[in-house]
Every structure is written in C-alpha cells, then in structure tokens.
C-alpha cells in the first residue's frame, strides 16, 4: 500500500537519522542517531509534544525493494513526520527514483547542510543538484529478526536477491503481526550466514554436535538458538541480536495492550471499542449477522464514592467488570468508556447449532441476568448497607437496525439508557432493532 504525503506543516523539532550523517552544520545539534529503522520508529513513538520529531533521514540501501512498506510503517506512527531518503550511488538513485515511493524527498551523497535544509522545507522537493558520490557505500549493517520458528524448508529455501529480508520486514511484522516475527528472523539469519538448520528450542540439545546459544535479554530468556552448522561462539552474537528484536516485539505488544485497556478495571477502553467495532461490524455485514451494544451506568454511583470513599467506588467498578466477564460469551467484549459508564459489545456471532443442542442465550437473557446479579452483589468495602443497593440503567441498540456504525450505535444505546433513568432506574430499555431481530 503506497502512502500519501502528509499535508504541509511548520517545522517542529528533531531529526532522527538511521546511521551516521556528518558535516551538517547546526542541523547536527538537533539530530538523534538510531541504529536501525525500528529504533527510528521508536524515537517517533516516544517523542513528546515539547520535543517532537520533524524528519527521519535514512540511507536508500536500507529500503531496497521495500520503499512503500517502509513509508507505510512510519506513516502509521506519525503521518506528519517528513521522510527523507539518501542515495549513495547512481544505481541507488535510479532505483528509488524509478517510480512513486512515498518519500517526501530523495537526496544524494555527499549530503550538505544546505541541501538538507531545503528538503526539510514543507512542500518542496529535495534538490538533486549535487552529483552522487562515486565511492562505494558502506556495507549494510546486519539485519535481525525474531521468533515463531521457521520450518526447515523456509530456512533452507533459496533466496532471490529481490526477496531478501531486512529491517523493514521485521518492523512490518511487529506492527501488523505482533508475536509473528520468529520465522522471518530465523530466515534472515540464514540469509546472512548460510546456516539452513536454525531452530529455537526451550532447552539445550543433548547432542554434542549441535552448537547453541542462549537467546536472552535482561532477565528474560526466549529460548536456545541451535544449529549443527555453527559453533556456539558463532551463534552467540546472533542470539543476542535475536533477543533484542524479541524484546522489542514483546514490548510493542505490551504497550499495545496497555493502550487498549482500562488500568483500573482491566476492561477494554473507548479506543478499543472503536477499533473492534469497525472490524466486527464489517464481519457482521458480510455474514448478515446482528451485533448488539449495551450501554449502561451504575445508578447513583457518585453516592457510593461520597459515602464510602473512592477506594470503595473503585472496588464497585472492578467487581462490575468481573461480574460482566463471567456472564458474557467468549466473543463479547466489556469496555469502560467513562467514569461509571460501560459498553458491552455482544459480538459473539453464533455458529449454527448442532441438532439437539440447547438454544444459545439471547442478548436480553444475558443483560437481564447481569442486571439481576449486580443487584445481589456484596461489596465488602461498602459495609453492611451495600447488599441490594446497587443497580444499573442501560439501553440496547442493535446493528443494522438501530445504527450502521460504532458511533451511531453508541449514541442510540446511550439515548435508550437515558430513557431507562427517566423510568425510575434499574431498567434496561431495548431498542427497536432487537425487536426486529426476533422476527
């Protein structure tokens, strides 16, 4: 997928370079050097509003044959950062200028401060007035990948020159397939070394003829890198390299989970609701299935905070989520979108039942059972006055009758929840879509 250039904007701050670029005058003061493309992405991801990243400067050799993939990876993290490619030879320049590549500018070596400054100006193409250097570019740094083990056939498969793996393939795997880096990593090592029998095992092999090295980063061990074609001392640097990519992959998955989770209750958050609904509604539309959302809040929740303190209120929220997770189906999701406001996505698109099996529970049955059980909940931190005092009011809206997207369904369900409040609380109001679904 080719990326579109971002809209023009004012200069913001630092320049991240992949590798070292010298003799760039005052611009060097604002440069941060990254060892590879993934580290450059990390610099952008963790940059603050006070010290943002204005541009990324990278050698053309790192994106050979994968320009569009590289651009797409950076645009996903921050579409406003300018992406500048630097060619070292005529051949590299022809390759990157041979077609649309999505970069904001293509520069040539030797790079000058004036040329870079012009390329950084919004909306202006990079000048190519300086002839590229005739010296050979430095050899590419070893590229590294990560784990789920590749098969022997995948590792030993002959590699086409245009099919070689690099940093961009690893970055793409981390961004689009968290946890799926292993096969690419082992194949990349095989491409670099010629070792075709690489594997990662849980324990050291008992065979004396197998070289092995621990894949460890910090306190965490990811396994043992093994090969009959290499000695332990040869495997060791690759095992260290592999461990770092595995740690990056795990870290990205952890941060992604944190970005979609409510820290207090463990429920999913509003951001997750929007992402998940976009996917599940597309699937429901294709399979002609209904998806229902329940919006509810806890009646008079403020009183619990006032009477028993915020610790007790937090316990109510956590226990509410725990109870909900115990009554919903495996494909359903609980999201906390406000202080005491929740959304339950009934997205378990039931498969056809087997003859003689019990009918699946309906959304109304699940919602009513939850409503009944929460009224009977006992919260130790609330004391003796708590049992029977807790209730909820909510509304049920169903795709496609009550709304065709995540926002319209949420609004409709929220309006129905307000109706429930007006009816005296401890009420769940059902939208017309659920009635349509019955018939």
Tab-separated table of C-alpha atoms in Angstrom:
chain	number	residue	atom	x	y	z
A	1	UNK	CA	0.000	0.000	0.000
A	2	UNK	CA	1.602	3.265	-1.032
A	3	UNK	CA	1.471	6.117	1.472
A	4	UNK	CA	0.275	9.607	0.706
A	5	UNK	CA	2.405	12.617	1.618
A	6	UNK	CA	1.154	14.467	4.703
A	7	UNK	CA	-0.260	17.959	4.425
A	8	UNK	CA	2.321	20.775	4.672
A	9	UNK	CA	3.087	21.966	8.175
A	10	UNK	CA	5.616	24.046	10.052
A	11	UNK	CA	8.998	22.687	11.196
A	12	UNK	CA	8.722	21.110	14.624
A	13	UNK	CA	11.998	19.844	16.077
A	14	UNK	CA	14.433	16.988	15.970
A	15	UNK	CA	15.775	14.922	13.069
A	16	UNK	CA	16.209	11.181	13.533
A	17	UNK	CA	18.982	9.672	11.408
A	18	UNK	CA	19.295	5.960	10.676
A	19	UNK	CA	23.044	5.618	10.846
A	20	UNK	CA	25.518	8.483	10.981
A	21	UNK	CA	25.442	11.582	8.776
A	22	UNK	CA	28.312	14.042	9.294
A	23	UNK	CA	29.231	17.631	8.427
A	24	UNK	CA	25.686	19.003	8.535
A	25	UNK	CA	26.488	22.155	10.498
A	26	UNK	CA	23.964	23.452	13.012
A	27	UNK	CA	21.451	20.780	11.984
A	28	UNK	CA	23.663	18.191	13.707
A	29	UNK	CA	22.624	19.655	17.062
A	30	UNK	CA	19.023	18.576	16.520
A	31	UNK	CA	19.871	15.082	15.265
A	32	UNK	CA	19.259	11.849	17.145
A	33	UNK	CA	21.007	8.768	15.746
A	34	UNK	CA	19.131	5.449	15.547
A	35	UNK	CA	20.876	2.175	14.748
A	36	UNK	CA	18.089	0.828	12.530
A	37	UNK	CA	14.628	1.589	11.178
A	38	UNK	CA	12.836	0.066	14.153
A	39	UNK	CA	14.749	2.277	16.604
A	40	UNK	CA	13.821	5.278	14.442
A	41	UNK	CA	10.159	4.314	14.731
A	42	UNK	CA	10.626	4.033	18.485
A	43	UNK	CA	12.070	7.561	18.683
A	44	UNK	CA	8.970	8.909	16.942
A	45	UNK	CA	6.589	6.879	19.098
A	46	UNK	CA	8.056	8.107	22.400
A	47	UNK	CA	8.679	11.728	21.345
A	48	UNK	CA	6.851	14.350	23.364
A	49	UNK	CA	4.965	17.423	22.209
A	50	UNK	CA	7.805	19.548	23.579
A	51	UNK	CA	10.498	17.632	21.670
A	52	UNK	CA	8.814	16.159	18.602
A	53	UNK	CA	10.453	14.546	15.602
A	54	UNK	CA	10.422	16.672	12.465
A	55	UNK	CA	12.019	14.276	9.967
A	56	UNK	CA	13.710	10.910	9.504
A	57	UNK	CA	16.846	10.651	7.386
A	58	UNK	CA	17.680	7.151	6.117
A	59	UNK	CA	20.060	5.501	3.607
A	60	UNK	CA	18.431	4.187	0.436
A	61	UNK	CA	20.192	0.830	0.827
A	62	UNK	CA	18.000	0.023	3.845
A	63	UNK	CA	14.763	0.235	1.871
A	64	UNK	CA	15.817	-1.543	-1.304
A	65	UNK	CA	12.700	-3.126	-2.802
A	66	UNK	CA	10.516	-2.148	0.162
A	67	UNK	CA	10.053	1.621	-0.085
A	68	UNK	CA	6.260	1.540	0.112
A	69	UNK	CA	6.323	-0.816	3.137
A	70	UNK	CA	8.834	1.429	4.936
A	71	UNK	CA	6.824	4.580	4.280
A	72	UNK	CA	3.613	2.903	5.402
A	73	UNK	CA	5.209	1.804	8.693
A	74	UNK	CA	6.347	5.355	9.516
A	75	UNK	CA	3.079	6.961	8.394
A	76	UNK	CA	1.150	4.720	10.775
A	77	UNK	CA	3.160	6.018	13.723
A	78	UNK	CA	3.102	9.730	12.729
A	79	UNK	CA	1.874	10.819	9.265
A	80	UNK	CA	3.288	14.334	9.724
A	81	UNK	CA	6.975	13.352	10.002
A	82	UNK	CA	8.926	14.066	6.808
A	83	UNK	CA	10.701	11.016	5.364
A	84	UNK	CA	13.991	11.732	3.569
A	85	UNK	CA	15.927	9.120	1.608
A	86	UNK	CA	19.673	9.446	0.930
A	87	UNK	CA	21.220	7.653	-2.071
A	88	UNK	CA	24.977	6.950	-2.143
A	89	UNK	CA	25.392	5.808	-5.775
A	90	UNK	CA	23.840	6.411	-9.173
A	91	UNK	CA	22.344	2.919	-9.055
A	92	UNK	CA	20.598	3.612	-5.738
A	93	UNK	CA	19.317	6.925	-7.036
A	94	UNK	CA	17.839	5.284	-10.138
A	95	UNK	CA	16.182	2.587	-8.058
A	96	UNK	CA	14.413	4.973	-5.686
A	97	UNK	CA	13.511	7.466	-8.406
A	98	UNK	CA	12.246	4.795	-10.773
A	99	UNK	CA	8.673	5.122	-9.553
A	100	UNK	CA	6.497	6.584	-6.792
A	101	UNK	CA	7.879	5.626	-3.418
A	102	UNK	CA	6.026	7.852	-0.957
A	103	UNK	CA	9.101	9.610	0.464
A	104	UNK	CA	8.979	13.381	0.867
A	105	UNK	CA	12.416	13.855	-0.686
A	106	UNK	CA	15.295	11.911	-2.206
A	107	UNK	CA	18.782	13.320	-1.547
A	108	UNK	CA	22.188	12.243	-2.837
A	109	UNK	CA	25.627	11.944	-1.254
A	110	UNK	CA	27.652	13.909	-0.368
A	111	UNK	CA	24.857	15.422	1.705
A	112	UNK	CA	25.181	19.113	2.623
A	113	UNK	CA	23.512	21.172	5.334
A	114	UNK	CA	22.016	23.489	2.702
A	115	UNK	CA	20.549	20.611	0.698
A	116	UNK	CA	19.071	19.032	3.812
A	117	UNK	CA	17.616	22.355	4.993
A	118	UNK	CA	15.876	22.826	1.651
A	119	UNK	CA	14.491	19.300	1.760
A	120	UNK	CA	13.061	19.977	5.206
A	121	UNK	CA	11.021	22.910	3.954
A	122	UNK	CA	7.380	21.981	3.701
A	123	UNK	CA	6.046	21.139	0.296
A	124	UNK	CA	9.364	21.491	-1.539
A	125	UNK	CA	11.016	18.565	-3.353
A	126	UNK	CA	14.556	17.638	-2.471
A	127	UNK	CA	17.168	19.252	-4.732
A	128	UNK	CA	19.272	16.790	-6.696
A	129	UNK	CA	21.892	19.238	-7.943
A	130	UNK	CA	24.875	17.511	-6.370
A	131	UNK	CA	26.266	14.500	-8.165
A	132	UNK	CA	26.198	11.327	-6.134
A	133	UNK	CA	29.433	10.108	-4.684
A	134	UNK	CA	31.325	7.534	-6.750
A	135	UNK	CA	32.740	5.834	-3.686
A	136	UNK	CA	31.244	2.529	-2.638
A	137	UNK	CA	28.617	2.798	0.090
A	138	UNK	CA	29.456	1.226	3.449
A	139	UNK	CA	28.439	-2.418	3.788
A	140	UNK	CA	24.927	-2.844	5.143
A	141	UNK	CA	24.646	-3.491	8.861
A	142	UNK	CA	23.478	-6.975	9.764
A	143	UNK	CA	19.709	-7.070	9.920
A	144	UNK	CA	17.930	-9.010	12.584
A	145	UNK	CA	14.582	-10.666	13.090
A	146	UNK	CA	12.583	-12.605	15.610
A	147	UNK	CA	10.913	-15.786	16.517
A	148	UNK	CA	7.971	-18.207	15.944
A	149	UNK	CA	10.213	-20.869	14.477
A	150	UNK	CA	10.552	-21.157	10.731
A	151	UNK	CA	10.298	-24.581	9.179
A	152	UNK	CA	13.391	-26.237	7.766
A	153	UNK	CA	12.054	-25.702	4.253
A	154	UNK	CA	11.532	-21.986	4.924
A	155	UNK	CA	15.034	-21.530	6.323
A	156	UNK	CA	16.722	-23.534	3.579
A	157	UNK	CA	14.671	-22.050	0.728
A	158	UNK	CA	16.799	-20.348	-1.942
A	159	UNK	CA	16.637	-16.569	-1.658
A	160	UNK	CA	16.044	-14.307	-4.613
A	161	UNK	CA	18.118	-11.109	-4.462
A	162	UNK	CA	14.945	-9.041	-4.631
A	163	UNK	CA	13.379	-11.154	-1.886
A	164	UNK	CA	15.960	-10.680	0.843
A	165	UNK	CA	14.656	-9.743	4.261
A	166	UNK	CA	15.688	-6.592	6.076
A	167	UNK	CA	14.819	-4.238	8.910
A	168	UNK	CA	11.623	-3.122	7.200
A	169	UNK	CA	10.282	-6.687	7.120
A	170	UNK	CA	10.866	-7.009	10.848
A	171	UNK	CA	9.253	-3.663	11.577
A	172	UNK	CA	6.277	-4.612	9.422
A	173	UNK	CA	5.897	-7.901	11.299
A	174	UNK	CA	5.947	-6.133	14.661
A	175	UNK	CA	3.394	-3.523	13.558
A	176	UNK	CA	0.973	-5.836	11.776
A	177	UNK	CA	1.549	-9.279	13.277
A	178	UNK	CA	2.696	-8.938	16.900
A	179	UNK	CA	4.327	-12.154	18.028
A	180	UNK	CA	4.808	-13.390	14.463
A	181	UNK	CA	8.418	-12.375	13.924
A	182	UNK	CA	10.204	-15.655	14.559
A	183	UNK	CA	10.053	-17.255	11.152
A	184	UNK	CA	11.285	-14.129	9.430
A	185	UNK	CA	14.083	-13.710	11.966
A	186	UNK	CA	15.459	-17.197	11.502
A	187	UNK	CA	15.245	-16.920	7.750
A	188	UNK	CA	17.050	-13.602	7.871
A	189	UNK	CA	19.876	-15.125	9.923
A	190	UNK	CA	20.042	-17.988	7.422
A	191	UNK	CA	20.330	-15.473	4.571
A	192	UNK	CA	23.193	-13.705	6.330
A	193	UNK	CA	25.093	-16.823	7.425
A	194	UNK	CA	24.112	-19.749	5.218
A	195	UNK	CA	23.063	-21.856	8.247
A	196	UNK	CA	19.996	-23.677	6.988
A	197	UNK	CA	19.047	-25.710	10.069
A	198	UNK	CA	18.492	-22.907	12.599
A	199	UNK	CA	15.948	-23.526	15.331
A	200	UNK	CA	14.993	-22.142	18.710
A	201	UNK	CA	14.299	-24.696	21.435
A	202	UNK	CA	13.115	-24.475	25.035
A	203	UNK	CA	16.081	-26.405	26.404
A	204	UNK	CA	19.696	-27.035	25.307
A	205	UNK	CA	20.050	-30.039	22.973
A	206	UNK	CA	21.595	-33.221	24.336
A	207	UNK	CA	23.542	-33.876	21.118
A	208	UNK	CA	27.178	-32.738	21.446
A	209	UNK	CA	27.301	-31.958	17.737
A	210	UNK	CA	24.816	-29.092	17.972
A	211	UNK	CA	26.003	-25.554	18.624
A	212	UNK	CA	23.743	-23.491	20.846
A	213	UNK	CA	23.500	-20.035	22.406
A	214	UNK	CA	21.011	-18.598	24.880
A	215	UNK	CA	18.596	-16.013	23.480
A	216	UNK	CA	18.449	-13.681	26.480
A	217	UNK	CA	17.733	-10.007	27.011
A	218	UNK	CA	17.900	-8.691	30.573
A	219	UNK	CA	16.157	-11.115	32.929
A	220	UNK	CA	14.145	-12.843	30.219
A	221	UNK	CA	15.242	-15.909	28.239
A	222	UNK	CA	13.454	-16.528	24.934
A	223	UNK	CA	14.974	-19.955	24.269
A	224	UNK	CA	18.116	-21.544	22.856
A	225	UNK	CA	19.330	-20.798	19.298
A	226	UNK	CA	20.676	-24.043	17.796
A	227	UNK	CA	22.420	-25.236	14.640
A	228	UNK	CA	24.600	-28.169	13.619
A	229	UNK	CA	26.330	-25.920	11.110
A	230	UNK	CA	27.671	-23.353	13.589
A	231	UNK	CA	29.645	-23.297	16.820
A	232	UNK	CA	28.367	-21.663	19.993
A	233	UNK	CA	30.735	-18.696	19.596
A	234	UNK	CA	29.316	-18.047	16.099
A	235	UNK	CA	25.725	-18.305	17.271
A	236	UNK	CA	26.203	-16.090	20.313
A	237	UNK	CA	26.106	-12.642	18.593
A	238	UNK	CA	23.065	-13.679	16.568
A	239	UNK	CA	21.347	-14.935	19.709
A	240	UNK	CA	21.942	-11.542	21.341
A	241	UNK	CA	20.615	-9.764	18.259
A	242	UNK	CA	17.570	-12.022	18.139
A	243	UNK	CA	16.847	-11.453	21.831
A	244	UNK	CA	16.711	-7.700	21.330
A	245	UNK	CA	14.223	-7.976	18.496
A	246	UNK	CA	12.115	-10.367	20.554
A	247	UNK	CA	12.181	-7.904	23.450
A	248	UNK	CA	11.073	-5.113	21.104
A	249	UNK	CA	8.263	-7.279	19.775
A	250	UNK	CA	7.120	-8.163	23.291
A	251	UNK	CA	7.361	-4.542	24.381
A	252	UNK	CA	5.245	-3.399	21.452
A	253	UNK	CA	2.593	-5.991	22.303
A	254	UNK	CA	2.626	-4.910	25.950
A	255	UNK	CA	2.265	-1.234	25.064
A	256	UNK	CA	-0.466	-2.019	22.570
A	257	UNK	CA	-2.387	-3.912	25.249
A	258	UNK	CA	-1.911	-1.024	27.666
A	259	UNK	CA	-3.206	1.398	25.035
A	260	UNK	CA	-6.445	-0.579	24.726
A	261	UNK	CA	-7.025	-1.480	28.394
A	262	UNK	CA	-8.561	0.441	31.288
A	263	UNK	CA	-5.918	0.361	34.013
A	264	UNK	CA	-8.338	0.326	36.959
A	265	UNK	CA	-10.790	-2.382	35.917
A	266	UNK	CA	-8.989	-4.340	33.199
A	267	UNK	CA	-11.906	-3.688	30.825
A	268	UNK	CA	-11.261	-2.561	27.270
A	269	UNK	CA	-11.363	1.215	26.695
A	270	UNK	CA	-13.020	3.626	24.262
A	271	UNK	CA	-10.163	3.345	21.770
A	272	UNK	CA	-10.582	-0.427	21.669
A	273	UNK	CA	-14.345	-0.054	21.245
A	274	UNK	CA	-13.874	1.943	18.057
A	275	UNK	CA	-11.213	-0.365	16.583
A	276	UNK	CA	-13.038	-3.579	17.496
A	277	UNK	CA	-16.430	-2.346	16.285
A	278	UNK	CA	-15.023	-1.347	12.916
A	279	UNK	CA	-13.798	-4.898	12.400
A	280	UNK	CA	-16.754	-6.762	13.856
A	281	UNK	CA	-19.384	-4.699	12.021
A	282	UNK	CA	-17.626	-5.357	8.732
A	283	UNK	CA	-17.703	-9.071	9.501
A	284	UNK	CA	-21.350	-8.921	10.611
A	285	UNK	CA	-22.339	-7.108	7.429
A	286	UNK	CA	-20.612	-9.740	5.313
A	287	UNK	CA	-22.239	-12.660	7.153
A	288	UNK	CA	-25.610	-10.913	7.699
A	289	UNK	CA	-25.436	-11.242	11.484
A	290	UNK	CA	-26.631	-8.813	14.163
A	291	UNK	CA	-24.373	-7.067	16.687
A	292	UNK	CA	-25.886	-5.512	19.820
A	293	UNK	CA	-24.325	-2.995	22.224
A	294	UNK	CA	-25.447	-2.435	25.804
A	295	UNK	CA	-24.642	0.993	27.250
A	296	UNK	CA	-25.172	1.292	30.988
A	297	UNK	CA	-24.005	3.111	34.080
A	298	UNK	CA	-24.335	2.414	37.781
A	299	UNK	CA	-27.284	4.201	39.357
A	300	UNK	CA	-26.271	6.910	41.867
A	301	UNK	CA	-22.623	5.895	41.606
A	302	UNK	CA	-21.482	9.270	42.943
A	303	UNK	CA	-23.193	8.463	46.245
A	304	UNK	CA	-21.010	5.371	46.664
A	305	UNK	CA	-17.877	7.484	46.257
A	306	UNK	CA	-19.201	10.119	48.645
A	307	UNK	CA	-20.463	7.703	51.318
A	308	UNK	CA	-17.755	5.054	51.263
A	309	UNK	CA	-14.742	6.752	49.619
A	310	UNK	CA	-13.041	6.348	46.245
A	311	UNK	CA	-11.405	3.037	47.178
A	312	UNK	CA	-14.860	1.545	47.651
A	313	UNK	CA	-16.049	3.122	44.392
A	314	UNK	CA	-13.069	1.607	42.587
A	315	UNK	CA	-13.962	-1.799	44.002
A	316	UNK	CA	-17.524	-1.431	42.676
A	317	UNK	CA	-16.163	-0.717	39.193
A	318	UNK	CA	-13.735	-3.641	39.277
A	319	UNK	CA	-16.330	-6.071	40.567
A	320	UNK	CA	-18.839	-4.895	37.968
A	321	UNK	CA	-16.384	-5.753	35.199
A	322	UNK	CA	-15.531	-9.087	36.814
A	323	UNK	CA	-19.213	-9.998	37.044
A	324	UNK	CA	-19.851	-8.941	33.458
A	325	UNK	CA	-16.974	-11.053	32.174
A	326	UNK	CA	-18.456	-14.053	33.980
A	327	UNK	CA	-21.837	-13.832	32.233
A	328	UNK	CA	-20.988	-12.780	28.673
A	329	UNK	CA	-19.951	-15.123	25.868
A	330	UNK	CA	-16.411	-15.676	24.594
A	331	UNK	CA	-16.814	-13.371	21.599
A	332	UNK	CA	-18.334	-10.490	23.590
A	333	UNK	CA	-16.341	-7.560	24.985
A	334	UNK	CA	-16.690	-5.249	28.001
A	335	UNK	CA	-15.468	-1.659	27.585
A	336	UNK	CA	-15.284	1.152	30.113
A	337	UNK	CA	-15.829	4.438	28.271
A	338	UNK	CA	-16.332	6.829	31.174
A	339	UNK	CA	-16.251	7.063	34.970
A	340	UNK	CA	-19.029	4.549	35.637
A	341	UNK	CA	-20.214	4.182	32.052
A	342	UNK	CA	-19.698	0.875	30.262
A	343	UNK	CA	-20.393	-0.646	26.865
A	344	UNK	CA	-20.862	-4.368	26.345
A	345	UNK	CA	-20.399	-5.476	22.749
A	346	UNK	CA	-22.442	-8.601	22.101
A	347	UNK	CA	-20.371	-9.692	19.129
A	348	UNK	CA	-20.351	-13.459	19.563
A	349	UNK	CA	-21.659	-14.219	16.075
A	350	UNK	CA	-23.181	-17.583	16.946
A	351	UNK	CA	-22.404	-20.500	14.684
A	352	UNK	CA	-25.292	-22.719	13.506
A	353	UNK	CA	-26.371	-25.019	16.361
A	354	UNK	CA	-25.971	-28.754	16.302
A	355	UNK	CA	-29.170	-30.828	16.236
A	356	UNK	CA	-30.435	-31.405	19.769
A	357	UNK	CA	-28.250	-28.730	21.382
A	358	UNK	CA	-29.641	-26.042	23.671
A	359	UNK	CA	-30.555	-22.743	22.020
A	360	UNK	CA	-27.907	-20.038	22.520
A	361	UNK	CA	-28.571	-17.440	25.196
A	362	UNK	CA	-30.082	-14.266	23.818
A	363	UNK	CA	-28.658	-10.829	24.438
A	364	UNK	CA	-31.723	-9.949	26.537
A	365	UNK	CA	-31.213	-13.024	28.733
A	366	UNK	CA	-27.565	-12.174	29.351
A	367	UNK	CA	-28.329	-8.497	30.072
A	368	UNK	CA	-31.184	-9.351	32.426
A	369	UNK	CA	-29.109	-11.962	34.260
A	370	UNK	CA	-26.315	-9.438	34.739
A	371	UNK	CA	-28.815	-6.832	35.927
A	372	UNK	CA	-30.273	-9.283	38.436
A	373	UNK	CA	-26.889	-10.466	39.747
A	374	UNK	CA	-25.448	-6.994	40.216
A	375	UNK	CA	-28.406	-6.119	42.476
A	376	UNK	CA	-27.361	-9.052	44.708
A	377	UNK	CA	-23.645	-8.244	44.734
A	378	UNK	CA	-21.903	-7.978	48.091
A	379	UNK	CA	-19.066	-5.448	48.256
A	380	UNK	CA	-17.038	-5.873	51.467
A	381	UNK	CA	-15.643	-2.339	51.415
A	382	UNK	CA	-19.168	-0.884	51.378
A	383	UNK	CA	-20.116	-2.464	54.693
A	384	UNK	CA	-23.472	-3.867	55.741
A	385	UNK	CA	-25.504	-1.300	53.816
A	386	UNK	CA	-24.295	-2.458	50.412
A	387	UNK	CA	-26.222	-5.672	49.578
A	388	UNK	CA	-29.178	-5.000	47.295
A	389	UNK	CA	-28.372	-1.305	46.876
A	390	UNK	CA	-26.530	-1.485	43.589
A	391	UNK	CA	-28.406	-1.243	40.280
A	392	UNK	CA	-27.785	-0.263	36.668
A	393	UNK	CA	-29.711	1.517	33.936
A	394	UNK	CA	-28.948	0.878	30.302
A	395	UNK	CA	-30.033	0.662	26.697
A	396	UNK	CA	-29.610	-1.964	23.979
A	397	UNK	CA	-29.049	-0.950	20.344
A	398	UNK	CA	-28.626	-3.422	17.503
A	399	UNK	CA	-26.831	-3.333	14.141
A	400	UNK	CA	-28.041	-2.770	11.477
A	401	UNK	CA	-31.489	-1.565	12.563
A	402	UNK	CA	-30.521	0.956	15.259
A	403	UNK	CA	-27.256	2.110	13.697
A	404	UNK	CA	-24.810	1.176	10.960
A	405	UNK	CA	-21.540	2.154	12.621
A	406	UNK	CA	-19.919	2.274	16.053
A	407	UNK	CA	-20.806	5.913	16.779
A	408	UNK	CA	-24.463	5.719	15.761
A	409	UNK	CA	-24.998	2.524	17.772
A	410	UNK	CA	-23.362	4.088	20.817
A	411	UNK	CA	-25.499	7.229	20.553
A	412	UNK	CA	-28.708	5.233	20.150
A	413	UNK	CA	-27.919	2.962	23.098
A	414	UNK	CA	-26.998	5.986	25.218
A	415	UNK	CA	-30.347	7.645	24.438
A	416	UNK	CA	-32.141	4.451	25.465
A	417	UNK	CA	-30.139	4.406	28.708
A	418	UNK	CA	-31.367	7.933	29.462
A	419	UNK	CA	-34.915	6.717	28.929
A	420	UNK	CA	-34.224	3.978	31.470
A	421	UNK	CA	-33.145	6.605	34.017
A	422	UNK	CA	-36.381	8.512	33.487
A	423	UNK	CA	-38.392	5.325	34.040
A	424	UNK	CA	-37.087	5.030	37.606
A	425	UNK	CA	-33.644	3.410	37.186
A	426	UNK	CA	-32.708	-0.268	37.401
A	427	UNK	CA	-34.171	-0.558	33.901
A	428	UNK	CA	-32.735	-1.710	30.576
A	429	UNK	CA	-34.548	-0.240	27.585
A	430	UNK	CA	-34.469	-2.294	24.394
A	431	UNK	CA	-34.193	-0.520	21.046
A	432	UNK	CA	-36.417	-1.398	18.076
A	433	UNK	CA	-33.540	-3.235	16.409
A	434	UNK	CA	-33.630	-6.053	18.942
A	435	UNK	CA	-37.368	-6.468	18.375
A	436	UNK	CA	-36.673	-6.657	14.613
A	437	UNK	CA	-34.031	-9.290	15.226
A	438	UNK	CA	-36.574	-11.555	16.935
A	439	UNK	CA	-38.827	-11.700	13.887
